[in-house]
PDB file of C-alpha atoms in Angstrom:
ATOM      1  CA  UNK M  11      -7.646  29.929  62.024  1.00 80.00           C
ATOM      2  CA  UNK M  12      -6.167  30.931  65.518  1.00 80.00           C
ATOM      3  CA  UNK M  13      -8.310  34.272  65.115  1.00 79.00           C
ATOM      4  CA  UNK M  14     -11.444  32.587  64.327  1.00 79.00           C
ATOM      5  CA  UNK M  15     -10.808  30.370  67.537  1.00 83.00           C
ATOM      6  CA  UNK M  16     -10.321  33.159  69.207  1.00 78.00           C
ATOM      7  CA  UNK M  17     -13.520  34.834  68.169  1.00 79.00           C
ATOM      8  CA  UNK M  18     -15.331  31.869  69.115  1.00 81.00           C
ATOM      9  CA  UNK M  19     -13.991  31.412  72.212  1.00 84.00           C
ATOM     10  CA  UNK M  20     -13.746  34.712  73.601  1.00 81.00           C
ATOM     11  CA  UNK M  21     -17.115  35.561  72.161  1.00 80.00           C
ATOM     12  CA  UNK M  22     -16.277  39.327  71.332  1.00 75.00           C
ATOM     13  CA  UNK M  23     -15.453  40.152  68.032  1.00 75.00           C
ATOM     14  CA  UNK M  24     -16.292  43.785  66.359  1.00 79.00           C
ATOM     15  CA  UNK M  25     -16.984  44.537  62.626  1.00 84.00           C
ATOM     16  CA  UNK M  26     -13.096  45.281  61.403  1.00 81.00           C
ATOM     17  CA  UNK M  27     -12.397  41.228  62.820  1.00 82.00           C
ATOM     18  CA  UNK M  28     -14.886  40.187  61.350  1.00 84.00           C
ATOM     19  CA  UNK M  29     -14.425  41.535  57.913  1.00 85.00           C
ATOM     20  CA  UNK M  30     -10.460  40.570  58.433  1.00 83.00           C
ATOM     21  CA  UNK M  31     -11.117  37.114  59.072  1.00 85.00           C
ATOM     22  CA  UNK M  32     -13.722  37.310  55.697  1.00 86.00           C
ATOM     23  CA  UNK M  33     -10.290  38.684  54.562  1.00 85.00           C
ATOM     24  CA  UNK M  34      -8.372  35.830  55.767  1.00 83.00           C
ATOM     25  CA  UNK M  35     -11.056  32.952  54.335  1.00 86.00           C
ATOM     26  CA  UNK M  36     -10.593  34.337  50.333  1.00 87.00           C
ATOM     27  CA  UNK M  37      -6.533  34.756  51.262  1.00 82.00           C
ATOM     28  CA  UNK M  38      -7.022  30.989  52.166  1.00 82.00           C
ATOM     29  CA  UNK M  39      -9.165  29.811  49.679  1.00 86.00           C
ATOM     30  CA  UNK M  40      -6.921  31.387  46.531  1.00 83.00           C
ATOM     31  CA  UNK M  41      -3.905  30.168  48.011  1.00 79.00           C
ATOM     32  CA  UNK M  42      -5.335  26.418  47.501  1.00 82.00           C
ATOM     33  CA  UNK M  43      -6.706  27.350  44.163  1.00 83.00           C
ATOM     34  CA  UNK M  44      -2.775  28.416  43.628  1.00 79.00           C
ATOM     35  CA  UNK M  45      -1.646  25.453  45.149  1.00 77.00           C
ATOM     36  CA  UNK M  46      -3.938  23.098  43.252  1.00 80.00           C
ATOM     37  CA  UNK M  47      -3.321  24.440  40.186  1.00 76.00           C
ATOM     38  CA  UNK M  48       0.468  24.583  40.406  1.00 74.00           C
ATOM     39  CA  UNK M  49       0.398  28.718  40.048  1.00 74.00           C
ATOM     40  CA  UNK M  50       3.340  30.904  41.622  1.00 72.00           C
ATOM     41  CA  UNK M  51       1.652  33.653  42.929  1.00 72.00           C
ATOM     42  CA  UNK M  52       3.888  37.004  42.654  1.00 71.00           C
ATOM     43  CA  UNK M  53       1.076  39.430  43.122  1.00 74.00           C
ATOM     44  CA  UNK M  54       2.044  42.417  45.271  1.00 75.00           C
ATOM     45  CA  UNK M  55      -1.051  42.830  47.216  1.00 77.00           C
ATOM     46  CA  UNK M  56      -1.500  39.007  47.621  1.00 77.00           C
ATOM     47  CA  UNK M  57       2.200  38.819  49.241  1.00 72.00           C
ATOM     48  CA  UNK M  58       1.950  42.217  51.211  1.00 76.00           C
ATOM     49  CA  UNK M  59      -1.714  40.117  52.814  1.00 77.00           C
ATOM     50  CA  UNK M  60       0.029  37.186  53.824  1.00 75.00           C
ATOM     51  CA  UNK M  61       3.575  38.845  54.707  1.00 73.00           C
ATOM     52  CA  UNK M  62       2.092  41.189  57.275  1.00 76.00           C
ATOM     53  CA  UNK M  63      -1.234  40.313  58.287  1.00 79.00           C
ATOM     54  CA  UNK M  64      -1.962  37.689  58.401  1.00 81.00           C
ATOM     55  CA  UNK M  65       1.694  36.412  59.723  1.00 82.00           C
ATOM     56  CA  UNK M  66       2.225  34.929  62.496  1.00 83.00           C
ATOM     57  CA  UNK M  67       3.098  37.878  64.783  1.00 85.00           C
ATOM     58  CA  UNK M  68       0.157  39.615  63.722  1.00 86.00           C
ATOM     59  CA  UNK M  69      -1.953  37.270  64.422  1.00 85.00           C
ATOM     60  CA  UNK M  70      -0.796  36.971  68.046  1.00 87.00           C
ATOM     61  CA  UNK M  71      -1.338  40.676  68.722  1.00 87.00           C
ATOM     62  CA  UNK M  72      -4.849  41.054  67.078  1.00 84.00           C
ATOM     63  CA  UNK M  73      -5.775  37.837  69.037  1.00 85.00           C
ATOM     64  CA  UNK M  74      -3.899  39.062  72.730  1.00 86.00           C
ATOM     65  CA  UNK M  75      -5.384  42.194  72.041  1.00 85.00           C
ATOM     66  CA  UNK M  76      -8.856  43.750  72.259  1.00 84.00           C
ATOM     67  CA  UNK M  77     -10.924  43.786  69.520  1.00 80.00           C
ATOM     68  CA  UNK M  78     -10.471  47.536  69.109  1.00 85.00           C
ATOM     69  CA  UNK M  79      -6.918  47.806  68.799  1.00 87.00           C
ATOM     70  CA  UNK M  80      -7.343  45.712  65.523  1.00 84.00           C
ATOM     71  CA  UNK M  81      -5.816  48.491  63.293  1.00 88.00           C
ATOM     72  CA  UNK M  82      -2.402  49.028  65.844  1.00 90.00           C
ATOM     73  CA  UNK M  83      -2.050  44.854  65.959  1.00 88.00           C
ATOM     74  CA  UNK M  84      -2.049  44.746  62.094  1.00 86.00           C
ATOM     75  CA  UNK M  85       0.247  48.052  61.894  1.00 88.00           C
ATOM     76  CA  UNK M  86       2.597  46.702  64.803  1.00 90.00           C
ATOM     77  CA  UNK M  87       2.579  43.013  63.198  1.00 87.00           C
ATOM     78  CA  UNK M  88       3.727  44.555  60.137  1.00 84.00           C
ATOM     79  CA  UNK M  89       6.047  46.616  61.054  1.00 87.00           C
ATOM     80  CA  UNK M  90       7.939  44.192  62.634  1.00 87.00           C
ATOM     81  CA  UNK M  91       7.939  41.431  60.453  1.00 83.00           C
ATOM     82  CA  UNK M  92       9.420  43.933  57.807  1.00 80.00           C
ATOM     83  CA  UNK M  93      12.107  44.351  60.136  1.00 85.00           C
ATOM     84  CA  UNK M  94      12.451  40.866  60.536  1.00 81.00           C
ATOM     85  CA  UNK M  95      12.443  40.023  56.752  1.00 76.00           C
ATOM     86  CA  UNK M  96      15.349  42.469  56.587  1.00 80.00           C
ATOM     87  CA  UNK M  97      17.482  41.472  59.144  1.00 81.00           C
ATOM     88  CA  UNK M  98      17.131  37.792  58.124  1.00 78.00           C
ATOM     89  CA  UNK M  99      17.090  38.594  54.861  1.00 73.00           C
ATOM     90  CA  UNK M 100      15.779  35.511  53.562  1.00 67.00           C
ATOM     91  CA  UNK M 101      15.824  34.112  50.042  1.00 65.00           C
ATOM     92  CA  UNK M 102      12.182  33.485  50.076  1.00 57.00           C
ATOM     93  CA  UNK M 103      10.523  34.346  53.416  1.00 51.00           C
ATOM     94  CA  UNK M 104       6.841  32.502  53.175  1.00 53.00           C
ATOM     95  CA  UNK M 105       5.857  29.405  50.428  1.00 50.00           C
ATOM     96  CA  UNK M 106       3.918  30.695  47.692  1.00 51.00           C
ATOM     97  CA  UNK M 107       3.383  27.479  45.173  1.00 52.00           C
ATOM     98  CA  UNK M 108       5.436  24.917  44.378  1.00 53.00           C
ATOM     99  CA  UNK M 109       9.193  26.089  43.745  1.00 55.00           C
ATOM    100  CA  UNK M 110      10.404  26.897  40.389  1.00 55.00           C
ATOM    101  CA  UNK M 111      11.807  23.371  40.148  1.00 54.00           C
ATOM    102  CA  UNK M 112       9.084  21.157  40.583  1.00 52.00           C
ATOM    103  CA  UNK M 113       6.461  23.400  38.378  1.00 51.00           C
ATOM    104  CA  UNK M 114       6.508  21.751  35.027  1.00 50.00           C
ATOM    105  CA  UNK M 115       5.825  18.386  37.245  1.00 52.00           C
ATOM    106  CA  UNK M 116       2.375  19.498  37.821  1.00 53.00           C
ATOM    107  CA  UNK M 117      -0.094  19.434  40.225  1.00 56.00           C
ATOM    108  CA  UNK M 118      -3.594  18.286  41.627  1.00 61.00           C
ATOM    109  CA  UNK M 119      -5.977  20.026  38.972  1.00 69.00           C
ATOM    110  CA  UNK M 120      -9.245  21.388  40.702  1.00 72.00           C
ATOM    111  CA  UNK M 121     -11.299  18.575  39.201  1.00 77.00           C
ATOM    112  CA  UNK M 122      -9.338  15.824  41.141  1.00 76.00           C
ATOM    113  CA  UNK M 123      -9.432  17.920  44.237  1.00 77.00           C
ATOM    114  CA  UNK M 124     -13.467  18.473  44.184  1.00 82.00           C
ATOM    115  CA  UNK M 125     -13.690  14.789  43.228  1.00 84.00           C
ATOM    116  CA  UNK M 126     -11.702  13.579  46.590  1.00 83.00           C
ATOM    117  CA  UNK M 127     -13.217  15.834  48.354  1.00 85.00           C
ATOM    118  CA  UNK M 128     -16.407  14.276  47.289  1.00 90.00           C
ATOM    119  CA  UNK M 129     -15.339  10.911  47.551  1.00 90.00           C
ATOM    120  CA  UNK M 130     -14.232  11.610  51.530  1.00 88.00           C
ATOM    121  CA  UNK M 131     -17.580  13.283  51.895  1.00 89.00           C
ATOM    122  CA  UNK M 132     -19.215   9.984  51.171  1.00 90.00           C
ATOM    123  CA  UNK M 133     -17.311   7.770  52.646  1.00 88.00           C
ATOM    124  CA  UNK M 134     -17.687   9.250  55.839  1.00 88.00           C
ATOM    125  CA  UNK M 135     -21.914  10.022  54.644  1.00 90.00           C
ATOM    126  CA  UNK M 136     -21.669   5.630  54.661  1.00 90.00           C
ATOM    127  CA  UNK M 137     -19.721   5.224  57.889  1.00 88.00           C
ATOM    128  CA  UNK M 138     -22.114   7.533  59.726  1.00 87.00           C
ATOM    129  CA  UNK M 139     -25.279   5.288  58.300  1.00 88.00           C
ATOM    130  CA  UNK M 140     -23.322   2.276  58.895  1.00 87.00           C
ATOM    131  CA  UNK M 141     -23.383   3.456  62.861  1.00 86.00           C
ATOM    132  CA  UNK M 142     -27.075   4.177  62.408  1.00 85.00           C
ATOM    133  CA  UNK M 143     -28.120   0.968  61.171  1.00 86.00           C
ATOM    134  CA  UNK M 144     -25.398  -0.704  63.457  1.00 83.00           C
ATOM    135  CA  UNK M 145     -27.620   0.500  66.896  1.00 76.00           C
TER     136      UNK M 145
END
């Protein structure tokens, strides 16, 4: 999100943002699907994605950075936040999914999600033709 603010705003963006923040939007949308559906995610290349480039630290260098030093902000980002997750040496550095304990509670399943979604979309569909009629 900060990046795509930051593209906005600034109004420069070059071809390797833009395909990382394309990047960024499926990394975003499977991690709800996860969460909806109550999945652990323990995929490699899913964790390595999140971990390093799209932490926080990389995000702060590819966004007070120029656009071309994309690459060295992702590189830099990572690097560091490896060293980080090894000094701190955390039991479980980011959230991915509900913890082990809560999984057999469940979760939203996508149906209920799409339907509130759908419900919100309408409500606020009748509150903007309640202003309409209203003036």
């Amino acid at each position: 999100m900060a990046v795509f603010v930051h593209v906005l705003v600034s109004g420069e963006s070059s071809i390797w943002t833009g395909l990382s923040l394309d990047l960024g939007l499926l990394l975003v949308l499977f991690g709800v699907w996860a969460y909806a559906e109550n999945t652990v995610v323990n995929r490699p290349e899913f964790t390595l994605l999140a971990y390093f480039a799209y932490a926080p630290l990389t995000v702060l260098l590819v966004v007070l950075l120029p656009s071309w030093l994309l690459f060295p902000a992702v590189v830099v980002g990572a690097v560091v936040n490896e060293k980080l997750v090894e000094e701190l040496a955390p039991a479980k550095p980011y959230y991915f999914g509900h913890p082990d304990e809560e999984r057999d509670e469940g979760g939203a399943e996508m149906g209920d999600v799409v339907a509130a979604v759908r419900e919100r979309v309408q409500d606020l569909r009748d509150t903007v033709e309640g202003q309409r009629e209203a003036s």
